[in-house]
Tab-separated table of C-alpha atoms in Angstrom:
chain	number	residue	atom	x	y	z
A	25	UNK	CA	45.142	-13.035	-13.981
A	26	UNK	CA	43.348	-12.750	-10.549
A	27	UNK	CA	39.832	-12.306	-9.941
A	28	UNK	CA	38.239	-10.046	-6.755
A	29	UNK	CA	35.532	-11.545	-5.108
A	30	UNK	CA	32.656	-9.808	-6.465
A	31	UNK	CA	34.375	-10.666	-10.166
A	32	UNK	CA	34.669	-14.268	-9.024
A	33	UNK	CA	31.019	-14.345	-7.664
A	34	UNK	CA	29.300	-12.564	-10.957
A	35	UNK	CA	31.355	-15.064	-12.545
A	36	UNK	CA	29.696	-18.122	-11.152
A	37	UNK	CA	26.596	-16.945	-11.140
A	38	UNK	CA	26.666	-16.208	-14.922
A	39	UNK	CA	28.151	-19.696	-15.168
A	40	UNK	CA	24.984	-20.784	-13.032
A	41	UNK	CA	22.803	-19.204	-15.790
A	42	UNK	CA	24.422	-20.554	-18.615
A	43	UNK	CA	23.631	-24.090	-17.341
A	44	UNK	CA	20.249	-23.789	-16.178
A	45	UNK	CA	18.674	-22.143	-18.980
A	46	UNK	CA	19.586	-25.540	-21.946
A	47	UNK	CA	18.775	-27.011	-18.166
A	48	UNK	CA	14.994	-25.710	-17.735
A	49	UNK	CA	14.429	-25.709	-21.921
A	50	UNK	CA	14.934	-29.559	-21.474
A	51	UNK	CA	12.358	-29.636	-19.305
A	52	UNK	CA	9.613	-27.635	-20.794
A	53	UNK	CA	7.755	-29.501	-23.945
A	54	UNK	CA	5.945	-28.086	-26.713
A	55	UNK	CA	2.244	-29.352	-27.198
A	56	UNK	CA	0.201	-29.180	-30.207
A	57	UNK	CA	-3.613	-29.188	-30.194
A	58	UNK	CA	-4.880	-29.586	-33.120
A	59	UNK	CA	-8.718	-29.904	-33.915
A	60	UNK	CA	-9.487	-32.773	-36.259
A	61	UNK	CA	-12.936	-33.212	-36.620
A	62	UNK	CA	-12.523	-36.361	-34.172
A	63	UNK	CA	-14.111	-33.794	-31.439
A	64	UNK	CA	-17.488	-33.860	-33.266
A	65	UNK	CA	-19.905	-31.197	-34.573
A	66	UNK	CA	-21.862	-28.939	-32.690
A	67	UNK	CA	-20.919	-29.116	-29.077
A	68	UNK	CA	-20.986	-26.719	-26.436
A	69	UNK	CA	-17.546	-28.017	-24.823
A	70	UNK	CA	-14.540	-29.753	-26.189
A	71	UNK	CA	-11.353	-31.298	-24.595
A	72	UNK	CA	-8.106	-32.765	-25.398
A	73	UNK	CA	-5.206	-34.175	-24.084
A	74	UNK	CA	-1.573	-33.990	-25.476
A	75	UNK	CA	1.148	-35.362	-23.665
A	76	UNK	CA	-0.286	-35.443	-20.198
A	77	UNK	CA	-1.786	-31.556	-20.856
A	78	UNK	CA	-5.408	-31.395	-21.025
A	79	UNK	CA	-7.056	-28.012	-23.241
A	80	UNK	CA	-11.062	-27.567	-22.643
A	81	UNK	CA	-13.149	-25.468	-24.542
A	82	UNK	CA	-16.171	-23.681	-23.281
A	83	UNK	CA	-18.596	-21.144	-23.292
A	84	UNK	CA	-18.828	-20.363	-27.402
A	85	UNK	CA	-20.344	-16.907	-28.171
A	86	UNK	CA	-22.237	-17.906	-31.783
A	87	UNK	CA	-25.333	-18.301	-33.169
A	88	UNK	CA	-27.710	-20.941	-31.110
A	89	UNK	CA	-25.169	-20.817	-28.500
A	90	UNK	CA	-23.422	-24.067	-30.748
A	91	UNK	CA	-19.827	-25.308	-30.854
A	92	UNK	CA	-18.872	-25.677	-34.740
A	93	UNK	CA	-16.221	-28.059	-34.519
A	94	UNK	CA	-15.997	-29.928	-37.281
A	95	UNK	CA	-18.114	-27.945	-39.695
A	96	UNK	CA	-17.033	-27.039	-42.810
A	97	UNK	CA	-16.055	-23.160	-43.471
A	98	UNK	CA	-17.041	-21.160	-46.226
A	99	UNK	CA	-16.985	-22.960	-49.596
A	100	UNK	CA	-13.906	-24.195	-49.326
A	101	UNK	CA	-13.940	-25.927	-46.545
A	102	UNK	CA	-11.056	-27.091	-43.559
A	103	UNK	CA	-13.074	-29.921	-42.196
A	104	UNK	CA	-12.228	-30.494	-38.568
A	105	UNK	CA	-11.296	-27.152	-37.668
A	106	UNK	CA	-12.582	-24.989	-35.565
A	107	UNK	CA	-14.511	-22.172	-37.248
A	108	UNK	CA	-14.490	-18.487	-36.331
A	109	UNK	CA	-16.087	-15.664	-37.750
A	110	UNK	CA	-18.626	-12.325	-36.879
A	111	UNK	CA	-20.730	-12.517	-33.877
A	112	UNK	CA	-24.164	-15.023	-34.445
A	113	UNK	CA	-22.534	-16.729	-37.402
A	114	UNK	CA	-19.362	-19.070	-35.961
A	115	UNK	CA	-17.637	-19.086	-32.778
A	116	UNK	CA	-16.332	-15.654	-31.967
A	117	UNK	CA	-15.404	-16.559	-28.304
A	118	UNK	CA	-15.129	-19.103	-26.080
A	119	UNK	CA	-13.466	-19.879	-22.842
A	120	UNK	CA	-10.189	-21.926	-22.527
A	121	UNK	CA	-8.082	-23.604	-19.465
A	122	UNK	CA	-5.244	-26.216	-19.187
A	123	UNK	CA	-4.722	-28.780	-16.852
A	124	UNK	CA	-0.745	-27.651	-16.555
A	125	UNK	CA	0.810	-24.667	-16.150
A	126	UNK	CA	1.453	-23.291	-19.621
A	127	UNK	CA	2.187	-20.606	-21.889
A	128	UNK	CA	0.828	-19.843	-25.517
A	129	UNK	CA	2.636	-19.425	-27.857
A	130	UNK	CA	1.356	-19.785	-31.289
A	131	UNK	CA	-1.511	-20.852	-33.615
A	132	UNK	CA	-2.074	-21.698	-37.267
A	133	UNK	CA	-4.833	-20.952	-39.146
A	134	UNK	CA	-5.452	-22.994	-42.032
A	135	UNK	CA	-8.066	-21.288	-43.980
A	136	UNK	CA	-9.718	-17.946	-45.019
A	137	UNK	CA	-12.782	-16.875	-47.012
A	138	UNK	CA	-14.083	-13.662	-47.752
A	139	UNK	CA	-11.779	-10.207	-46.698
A	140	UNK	CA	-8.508	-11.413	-44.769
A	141	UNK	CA	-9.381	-9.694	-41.540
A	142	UNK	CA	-8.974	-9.790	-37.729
A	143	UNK	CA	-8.004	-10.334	-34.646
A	144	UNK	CA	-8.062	-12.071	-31.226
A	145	UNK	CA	-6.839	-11.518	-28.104
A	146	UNK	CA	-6.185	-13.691	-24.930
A	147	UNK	CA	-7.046	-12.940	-21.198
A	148	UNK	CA	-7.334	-14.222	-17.924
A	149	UNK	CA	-6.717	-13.770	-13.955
A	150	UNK	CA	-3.015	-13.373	-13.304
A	151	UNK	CA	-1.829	-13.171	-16.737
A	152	UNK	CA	-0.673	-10.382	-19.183
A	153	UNK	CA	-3.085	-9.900	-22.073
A	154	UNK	CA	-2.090	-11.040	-25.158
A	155	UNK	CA	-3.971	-8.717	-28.234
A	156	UNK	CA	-3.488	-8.016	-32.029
A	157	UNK	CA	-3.136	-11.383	-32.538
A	158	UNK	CA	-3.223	-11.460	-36.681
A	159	UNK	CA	-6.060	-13.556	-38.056
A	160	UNK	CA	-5.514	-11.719	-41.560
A	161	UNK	CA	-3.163	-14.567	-43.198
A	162	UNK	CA	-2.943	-18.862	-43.325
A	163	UNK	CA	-0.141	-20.907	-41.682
A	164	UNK	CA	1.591	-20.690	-38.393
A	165	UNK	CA	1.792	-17.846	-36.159
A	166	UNK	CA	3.207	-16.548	-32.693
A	167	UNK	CA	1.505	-15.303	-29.887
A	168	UNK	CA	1.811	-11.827	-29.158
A	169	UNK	CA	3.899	-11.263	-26.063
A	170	UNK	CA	4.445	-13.689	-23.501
A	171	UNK	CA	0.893	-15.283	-22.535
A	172	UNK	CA	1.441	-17.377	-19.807
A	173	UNK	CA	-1.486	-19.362	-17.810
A	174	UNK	CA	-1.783	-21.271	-14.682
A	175	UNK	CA	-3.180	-24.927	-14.533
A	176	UNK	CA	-7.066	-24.797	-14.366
A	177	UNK	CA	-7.290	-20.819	-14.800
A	178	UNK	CA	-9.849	-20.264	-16.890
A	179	UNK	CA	-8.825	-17.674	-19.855
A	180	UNK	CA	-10.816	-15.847	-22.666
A	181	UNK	CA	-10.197	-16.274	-26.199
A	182	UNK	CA	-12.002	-13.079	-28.205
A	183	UNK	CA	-11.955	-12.311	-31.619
A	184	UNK	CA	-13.124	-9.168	-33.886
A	185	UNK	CA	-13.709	-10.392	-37.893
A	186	UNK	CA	-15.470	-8.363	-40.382
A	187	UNK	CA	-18.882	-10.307	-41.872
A	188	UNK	CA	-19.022	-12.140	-43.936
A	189	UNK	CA	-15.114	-13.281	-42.909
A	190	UNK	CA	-14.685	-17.042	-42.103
A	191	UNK	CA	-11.565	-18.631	-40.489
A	192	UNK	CA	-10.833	-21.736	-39.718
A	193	UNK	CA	-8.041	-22.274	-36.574
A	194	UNK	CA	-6.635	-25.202	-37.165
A	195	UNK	CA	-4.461	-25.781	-33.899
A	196	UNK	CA	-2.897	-24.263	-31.002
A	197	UNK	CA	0.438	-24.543	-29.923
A	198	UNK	CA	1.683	-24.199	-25.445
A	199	UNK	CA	5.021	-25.019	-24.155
A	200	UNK	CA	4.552	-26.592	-20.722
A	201	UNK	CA	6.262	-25.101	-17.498
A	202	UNK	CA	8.116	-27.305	-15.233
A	203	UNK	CA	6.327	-28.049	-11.646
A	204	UNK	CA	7.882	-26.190	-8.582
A	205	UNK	CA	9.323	-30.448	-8.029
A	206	UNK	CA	10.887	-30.396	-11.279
A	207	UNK	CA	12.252	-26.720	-11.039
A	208	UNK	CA	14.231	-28.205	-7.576
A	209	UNK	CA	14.965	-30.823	-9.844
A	210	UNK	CA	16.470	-28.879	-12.734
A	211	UNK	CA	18.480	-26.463	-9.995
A	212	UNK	CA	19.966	-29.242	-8.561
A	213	UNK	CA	21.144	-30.268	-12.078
A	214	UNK	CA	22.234	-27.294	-13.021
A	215	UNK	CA	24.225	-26.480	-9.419
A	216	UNK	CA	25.929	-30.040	-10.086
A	217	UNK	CA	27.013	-29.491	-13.437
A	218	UNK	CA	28.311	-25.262	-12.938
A	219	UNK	CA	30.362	-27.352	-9.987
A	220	UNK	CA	31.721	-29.424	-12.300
A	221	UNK	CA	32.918	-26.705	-15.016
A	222	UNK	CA	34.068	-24.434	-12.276
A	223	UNK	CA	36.121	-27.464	-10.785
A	224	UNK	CA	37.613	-28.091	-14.249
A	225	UNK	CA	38.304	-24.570	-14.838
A	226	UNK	CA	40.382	-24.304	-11.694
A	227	UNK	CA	42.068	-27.361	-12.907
A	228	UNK	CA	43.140	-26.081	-16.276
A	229	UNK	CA	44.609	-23.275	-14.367
């Protein structure tokens, strides 16, 4: 069977993709910030670092212009977490930025009192809005669309909950994006090894 050139060149270049994307996945890492009451109560900022990524916190919208971390919600309680509800009664927005290039893509929620209602959204400069984000329902969920955010932009996190609602997030979950170095990196990997598989295909031939 005989290839033309255009066939042979779509070929390769599907080849190219095949590589590169298990290539670039290898490279990106998936980072878990979790708030566990080690942040203290009642601040107006908060930061973290996970594997070399650093989250920040700032500018809450609640009642005494006060951080809850660490308070307990409702009656239950999900000591450690971070605690949103109505305007003036928890956190109902804050500001947020990385340190990395990143994009979100999911949160858990580990507690609910009151109606099951709500919802958040995420903004900032140079990045698609992410909204209808489900605040209705415990455990683990996924971001809304693709919410990507470059290192040091600083984004808005905004919620809507009924009062007398109380939430408590319990973590939120970014996979890192490789630096333009490591993306010459990966494409140099990935050019090297869809070399090698076209070489041996030629071979078998």
């Amino acid at each position: 069977m005989s290839f033309n050139s255009t066939t042979n060149s779509t070929a390769k270049m599907a080849l190219l993709a095949a590589v590169m994307i298990p290539v670039a996945a290898a490279h990106a890492g998936v980072i878990i910030f979790t708030f566990d009451g080690s942040e203290g109560a009642q601040s107006t900022s908060y930061s973290k670092t996970v594997g070399g990524v650093t989250m920040t916190l700032t500018n809450p919208v609640e009642s005494d212009d006060v951080f809850a971390f660490g308070q307990v919600t409702g009656s239950g309680g999900a000591a450690g977490d971070l605690n949103l509800s109505a305007f003036n009664v928890y956190v109902s927005s804050f500001k947020f930025q990385f340190s990395s290039d990143v994009i979100v893509t999911g949160y858990n929620i580990s507690q609910i009192d009151g109606t099951p209602d709500g919802t958040f959204s995420l903004s900032a400069p140079g990045s698609t809005t992410s909204s209808g984000n489900s605040l209705t329902t415990t455990g683990d969920h996924t971001v809304s669309g693709t919410f990507s955010i470059a290192a040091n932009t600083i984004g808005t996190f905004n919620s809507t909950i009924a009062p007398d609602t109380y939430l408590a997030l319990h973590s939120i979950t970014v996979t890192t994006v490789p630096e333009p170095g490591e993306w010459a990196t990966i494409t140099a990997a990935g050019c090297g090894a869809a070399a090698l598989l076209l070489r041996r295909r030629r071979q078998a031939r």
